[in-house]
Coordinates of C-alpha atoms and ligand atoms in Angstrom, one line a residue:
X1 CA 0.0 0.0 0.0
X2 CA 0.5 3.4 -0.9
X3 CA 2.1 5.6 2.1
X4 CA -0.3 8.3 1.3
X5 CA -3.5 6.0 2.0
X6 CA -1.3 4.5 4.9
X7 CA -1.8 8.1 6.1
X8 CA -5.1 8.4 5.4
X9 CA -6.5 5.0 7.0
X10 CA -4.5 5.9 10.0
X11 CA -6.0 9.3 9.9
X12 CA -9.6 7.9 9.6
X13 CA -8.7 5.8 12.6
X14 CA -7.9 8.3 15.0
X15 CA -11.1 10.0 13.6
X16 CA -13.6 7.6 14.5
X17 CA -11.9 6.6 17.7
X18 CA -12.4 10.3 18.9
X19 CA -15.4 10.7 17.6
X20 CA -16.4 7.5 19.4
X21 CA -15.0 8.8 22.7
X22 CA -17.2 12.2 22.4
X23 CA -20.1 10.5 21.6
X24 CA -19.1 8.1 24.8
X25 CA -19.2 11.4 26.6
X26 CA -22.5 12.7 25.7
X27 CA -24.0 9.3 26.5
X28 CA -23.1 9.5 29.7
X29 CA -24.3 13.0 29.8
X30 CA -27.7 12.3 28.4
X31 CA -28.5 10.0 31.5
X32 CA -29.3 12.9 34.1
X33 CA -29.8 16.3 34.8
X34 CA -29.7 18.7 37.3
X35 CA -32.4 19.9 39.6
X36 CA -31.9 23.4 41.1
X37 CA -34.0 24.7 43.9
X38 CA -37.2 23.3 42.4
X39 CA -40.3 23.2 45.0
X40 CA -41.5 19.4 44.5
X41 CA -40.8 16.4 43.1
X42 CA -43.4 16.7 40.3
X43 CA -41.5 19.7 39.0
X44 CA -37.9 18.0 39.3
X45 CA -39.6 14.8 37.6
X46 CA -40.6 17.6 34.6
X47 CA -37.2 18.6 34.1
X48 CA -35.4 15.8 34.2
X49 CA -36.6 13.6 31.3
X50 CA -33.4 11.1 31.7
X51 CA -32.7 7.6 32.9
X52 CA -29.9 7.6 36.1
X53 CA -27.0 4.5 35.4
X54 CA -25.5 5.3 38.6
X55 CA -26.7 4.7 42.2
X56 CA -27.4 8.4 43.5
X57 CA -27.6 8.7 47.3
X58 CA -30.0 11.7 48.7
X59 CA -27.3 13.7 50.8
X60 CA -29.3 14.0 53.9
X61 CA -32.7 12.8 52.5
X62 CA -33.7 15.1 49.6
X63 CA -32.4 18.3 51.0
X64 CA -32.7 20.1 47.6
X65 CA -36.6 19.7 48.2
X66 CA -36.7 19.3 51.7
X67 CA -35.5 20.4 54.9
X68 CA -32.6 18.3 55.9
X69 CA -32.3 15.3 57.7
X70 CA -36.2 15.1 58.1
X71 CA -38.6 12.3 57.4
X72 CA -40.0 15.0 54.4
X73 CA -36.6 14.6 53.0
X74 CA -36.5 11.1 53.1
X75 CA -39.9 10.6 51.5
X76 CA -38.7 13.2 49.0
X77 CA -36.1 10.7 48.4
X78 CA -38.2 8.0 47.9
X79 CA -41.2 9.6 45.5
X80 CA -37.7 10.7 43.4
X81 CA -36.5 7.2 42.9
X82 CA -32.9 7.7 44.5
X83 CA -31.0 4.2 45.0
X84 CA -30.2 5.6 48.6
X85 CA -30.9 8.4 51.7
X86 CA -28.0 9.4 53.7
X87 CA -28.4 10.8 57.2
X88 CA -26.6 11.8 60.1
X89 CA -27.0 10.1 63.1
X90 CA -25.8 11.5 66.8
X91 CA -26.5 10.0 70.4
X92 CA -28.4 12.3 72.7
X93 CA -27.3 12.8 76.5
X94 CA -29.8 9.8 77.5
X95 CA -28.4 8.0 75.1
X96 CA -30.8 7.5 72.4
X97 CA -29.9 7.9 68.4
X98 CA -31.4 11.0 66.6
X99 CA -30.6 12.1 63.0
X100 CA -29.5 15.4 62.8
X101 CA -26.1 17.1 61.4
X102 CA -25.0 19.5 63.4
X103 CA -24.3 19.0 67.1
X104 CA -25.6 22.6 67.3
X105 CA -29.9 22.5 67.1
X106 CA -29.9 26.0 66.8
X107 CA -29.8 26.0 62.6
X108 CA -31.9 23.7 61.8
X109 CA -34.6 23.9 64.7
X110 CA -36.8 26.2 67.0
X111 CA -34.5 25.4 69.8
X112 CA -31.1 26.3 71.3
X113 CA -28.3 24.0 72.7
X114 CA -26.0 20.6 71.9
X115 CA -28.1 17.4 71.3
X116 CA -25.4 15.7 72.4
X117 CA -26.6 17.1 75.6
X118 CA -30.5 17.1 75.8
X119 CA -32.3 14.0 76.9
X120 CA -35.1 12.1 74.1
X121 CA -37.9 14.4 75.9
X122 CA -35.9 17.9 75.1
X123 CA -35.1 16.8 71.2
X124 CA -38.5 15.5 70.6
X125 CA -40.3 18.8 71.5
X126 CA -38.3 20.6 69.0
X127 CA -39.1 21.9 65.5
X128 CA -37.5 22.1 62.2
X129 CA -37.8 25.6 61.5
X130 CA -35.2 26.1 58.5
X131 CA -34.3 24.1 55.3
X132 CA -35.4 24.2 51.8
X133 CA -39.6 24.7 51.7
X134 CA -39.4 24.4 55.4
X135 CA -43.0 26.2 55.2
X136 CA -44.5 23.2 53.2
X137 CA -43.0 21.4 56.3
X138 CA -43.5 22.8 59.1
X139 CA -44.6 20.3 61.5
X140 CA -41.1 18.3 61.0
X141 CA -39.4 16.7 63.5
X142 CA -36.1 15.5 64.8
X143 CA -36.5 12.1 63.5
X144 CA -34.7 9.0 65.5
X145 CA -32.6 7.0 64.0
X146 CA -35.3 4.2 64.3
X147 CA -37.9 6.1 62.7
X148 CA -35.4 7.5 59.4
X149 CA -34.4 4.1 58.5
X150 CA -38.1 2.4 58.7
X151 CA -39.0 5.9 56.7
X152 CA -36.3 4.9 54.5
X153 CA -37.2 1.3 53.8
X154 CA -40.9 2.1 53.8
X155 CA -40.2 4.4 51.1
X156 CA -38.0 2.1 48.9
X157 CA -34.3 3.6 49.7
X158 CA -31.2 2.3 51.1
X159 CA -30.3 4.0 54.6
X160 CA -26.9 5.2 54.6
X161 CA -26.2 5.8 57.8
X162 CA -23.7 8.2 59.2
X163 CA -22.6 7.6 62.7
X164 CA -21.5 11.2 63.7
X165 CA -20.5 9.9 67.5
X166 CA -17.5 8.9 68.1
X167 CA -15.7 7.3 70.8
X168 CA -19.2 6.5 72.6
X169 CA -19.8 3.4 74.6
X170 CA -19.7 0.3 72.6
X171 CA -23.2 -0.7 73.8
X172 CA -24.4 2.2 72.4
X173 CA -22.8 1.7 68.6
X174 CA -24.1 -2.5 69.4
X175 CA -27.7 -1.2 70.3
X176 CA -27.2 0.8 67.1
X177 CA -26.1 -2.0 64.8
X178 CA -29.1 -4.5 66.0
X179 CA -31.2 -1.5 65.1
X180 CA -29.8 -1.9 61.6
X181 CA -30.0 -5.6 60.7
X182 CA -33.5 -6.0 62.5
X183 CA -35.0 -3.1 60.1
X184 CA -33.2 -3.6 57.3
X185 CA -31.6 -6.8 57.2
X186 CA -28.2 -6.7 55.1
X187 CA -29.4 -3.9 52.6
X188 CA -28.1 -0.7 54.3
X189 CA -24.8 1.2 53.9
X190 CA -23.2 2.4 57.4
X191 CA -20.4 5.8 57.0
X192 CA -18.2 7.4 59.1
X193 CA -15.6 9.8 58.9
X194 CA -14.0 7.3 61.8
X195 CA -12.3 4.7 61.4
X196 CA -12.5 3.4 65.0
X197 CA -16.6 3.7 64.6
X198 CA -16.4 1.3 61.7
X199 CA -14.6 -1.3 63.3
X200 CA -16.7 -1.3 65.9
X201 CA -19.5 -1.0 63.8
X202 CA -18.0 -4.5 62.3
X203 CA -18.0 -6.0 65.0
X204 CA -21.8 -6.1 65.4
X205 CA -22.3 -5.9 61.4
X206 CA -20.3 -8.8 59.9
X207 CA -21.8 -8.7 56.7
X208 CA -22.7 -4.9 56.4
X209 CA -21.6 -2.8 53.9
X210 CA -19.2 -0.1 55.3
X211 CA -18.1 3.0 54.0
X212 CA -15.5 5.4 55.3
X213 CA -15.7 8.8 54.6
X214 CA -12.8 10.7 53.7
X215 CA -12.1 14.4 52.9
X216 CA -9.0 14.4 51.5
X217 CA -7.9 10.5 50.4
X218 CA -4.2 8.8 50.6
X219 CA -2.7 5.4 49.8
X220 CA -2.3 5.1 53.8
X221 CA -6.3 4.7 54.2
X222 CA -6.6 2.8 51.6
X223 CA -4.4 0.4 53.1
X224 CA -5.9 0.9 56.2
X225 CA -9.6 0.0 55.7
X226 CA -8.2 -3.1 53.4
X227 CA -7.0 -4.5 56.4
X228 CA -10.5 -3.2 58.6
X229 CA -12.3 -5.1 56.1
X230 CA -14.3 -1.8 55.0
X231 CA -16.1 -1.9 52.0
X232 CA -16.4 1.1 50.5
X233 CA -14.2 4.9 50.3
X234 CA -16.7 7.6 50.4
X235 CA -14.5 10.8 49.1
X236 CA -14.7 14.4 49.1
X237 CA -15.5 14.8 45.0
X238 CA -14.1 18.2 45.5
X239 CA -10.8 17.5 47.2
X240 CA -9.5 14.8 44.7
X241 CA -7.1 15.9 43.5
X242 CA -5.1 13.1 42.4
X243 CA -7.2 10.6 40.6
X244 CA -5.0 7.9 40.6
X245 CA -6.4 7.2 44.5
X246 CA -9.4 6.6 42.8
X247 CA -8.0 3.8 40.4
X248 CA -6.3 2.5 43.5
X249 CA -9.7 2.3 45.5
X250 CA -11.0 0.4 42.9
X251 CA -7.6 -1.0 42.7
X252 CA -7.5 -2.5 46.1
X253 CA -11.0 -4.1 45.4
X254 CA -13.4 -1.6 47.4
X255 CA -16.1 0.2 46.2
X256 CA -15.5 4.2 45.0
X257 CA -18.3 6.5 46.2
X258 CA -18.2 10.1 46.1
X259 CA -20.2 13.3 48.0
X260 CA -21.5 15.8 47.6
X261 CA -22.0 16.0 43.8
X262 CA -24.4 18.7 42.4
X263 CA -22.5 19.3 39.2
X264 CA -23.2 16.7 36.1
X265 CA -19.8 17.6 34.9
X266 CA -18.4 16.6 38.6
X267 CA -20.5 13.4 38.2
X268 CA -19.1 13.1 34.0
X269 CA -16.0 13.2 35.6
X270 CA -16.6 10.4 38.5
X271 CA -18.5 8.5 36.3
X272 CA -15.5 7.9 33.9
X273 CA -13.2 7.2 36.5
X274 CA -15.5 3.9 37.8
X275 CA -17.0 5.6 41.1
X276 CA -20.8 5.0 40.3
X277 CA -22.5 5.7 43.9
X278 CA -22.3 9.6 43.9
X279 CA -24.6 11.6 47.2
X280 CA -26.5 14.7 45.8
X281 CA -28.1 17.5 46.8
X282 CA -30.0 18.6 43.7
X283 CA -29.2 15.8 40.9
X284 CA -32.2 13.9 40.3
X285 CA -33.1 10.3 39.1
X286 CA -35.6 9.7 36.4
Ligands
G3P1 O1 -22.5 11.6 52.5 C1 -21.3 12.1 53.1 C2 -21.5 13.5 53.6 O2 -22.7 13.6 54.2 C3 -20.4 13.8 54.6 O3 -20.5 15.2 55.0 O4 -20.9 17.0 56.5 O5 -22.6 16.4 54.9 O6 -22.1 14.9 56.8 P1 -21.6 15.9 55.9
CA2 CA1 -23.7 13.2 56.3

């Protein structure tokens, strides 16, 4: 052959392999879009005409709809079709597990004060009183950790649970585990930005799925929750920087998960890179 068609074939090659890569790209694209500050599910569902591939996780129940960490959220979750519902969960000073972020109730309720020290009695009497279309909610609650996961399950979702005590008694992260499996059997996800919690959290969950959360990841924790027998990474999208710790996640044979994604070029980006449970604010399955 001719070197001038050698040229040209080789040309045509490199062609329809790029061309094939950016219509790869726009695949992937096509399967979501974004929902921003929309005012119920009905709208997001109108906006959003596209089928999800990925497993998106609620970041704190349906925040983008509903106020935070709230049984509204939750159901939010559930009427939207997310794979999961992330929530925070914290011991209060008698000891019983309520879902809330902050240890602070002042930004999210009615009240004043640290959960961590008000008894069942005090958290239950306060309101939600902030949040996104707090005033369709306004007879939320702090929800216990009890009632978020059977809200959860009830409305289709996997609980992912973050434990946001650490170093509590061990009874407390045991009565916590039983809590699990006897709701929801094996299908939950339990997070932590501790390492310690988990292995506890092992302990009573021998066949849970376990996630650590980690803002900023390094070969060090990889190695680390190997040998701890955690499942899953859960990462910072925003602080990773070096995506080769994402190859060596995967590498290392645990799952890649990443929070809190509201951009679908973040989630592009995670996609490509083989991390396919992604926690969102705003972005919307079909
Ligand atoms: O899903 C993980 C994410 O919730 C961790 O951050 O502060 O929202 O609990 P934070
Ligand atoms: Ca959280």
């Amino acid at each position: 052959m001719k070197k001038a068609w050698k040229i040209v074939i080789a040309l045509a090659v490199v062609l329809a392999l790029a061309a094939g890569g950016v219509f790869a790209v726009f695949a992937v694209k096509k399967n979501y879009a974004p929902v921003n500050r929309v005012t119920s599910v009905a709208e997001a569902k109108n906006i959003n005409p596209y089928v999800m591939p990925i497993k998106l996780i609620a970041h704190r129940g349906y925040s983008g709809i509903a106020p935070e960490n709230t049984l509204a959220a939750i159901e939010a979750a559930g009427l939207a079709d997310f794979y999961g519902a992330e929530f925070d969960v914290i011991l209060s000073a008698d000891g019983e597990w309520f879902v809330m972020h902050d240890v602070d109730v002042a930004r999210m309720t009615d009240g004043e004060g640290l959960i961590t020290e008000m008894t069942s009695m005090q958290i239950k009497k306060l309101k939600i009183d902030a949040g996104n279309n707090v005033i369709q909610h306004a007879d939320e609650k702090v929800p216990t950790a009890r009632e978020a996961i059977e809200s959860a399950i009830e409305n289709g979702l996997r609980p992912v649970i973050e434990i946001k005590t650490g170093g509590a008694e061990p009874e407390k992260y045991r009565e916590l585990a039983y809590m699990i499996t006897e709701l929801a059997a094996d299908d939950y996800t339990v997070i932590s930005f501790s390492l310690d919690v988990l292995v506890q959290m092992r302990k009573y969950l021998p066949e849970g799925e376990l996630w650590l959360l980690s803002s900023k990841v390094t070969t060090e924790q990889i190695r680390a929750c190997v040998e701890a027998g955690i499942d899953g990474i859960d990462f910072n999208a925003n602080h990773i920087l070096n995506h080769r710790h994402i190859k060596q996640i995967l590498d290392s044979g645990l799952l890649a998960a990443a929070w809190t994604v509201d951009n679908i070029r973040m989630v592009d980006r995670m996609y490509s890179k083989g991390v396919y449970f992604i926690t969102t604010n705003f972005i919307q399955p079909a």
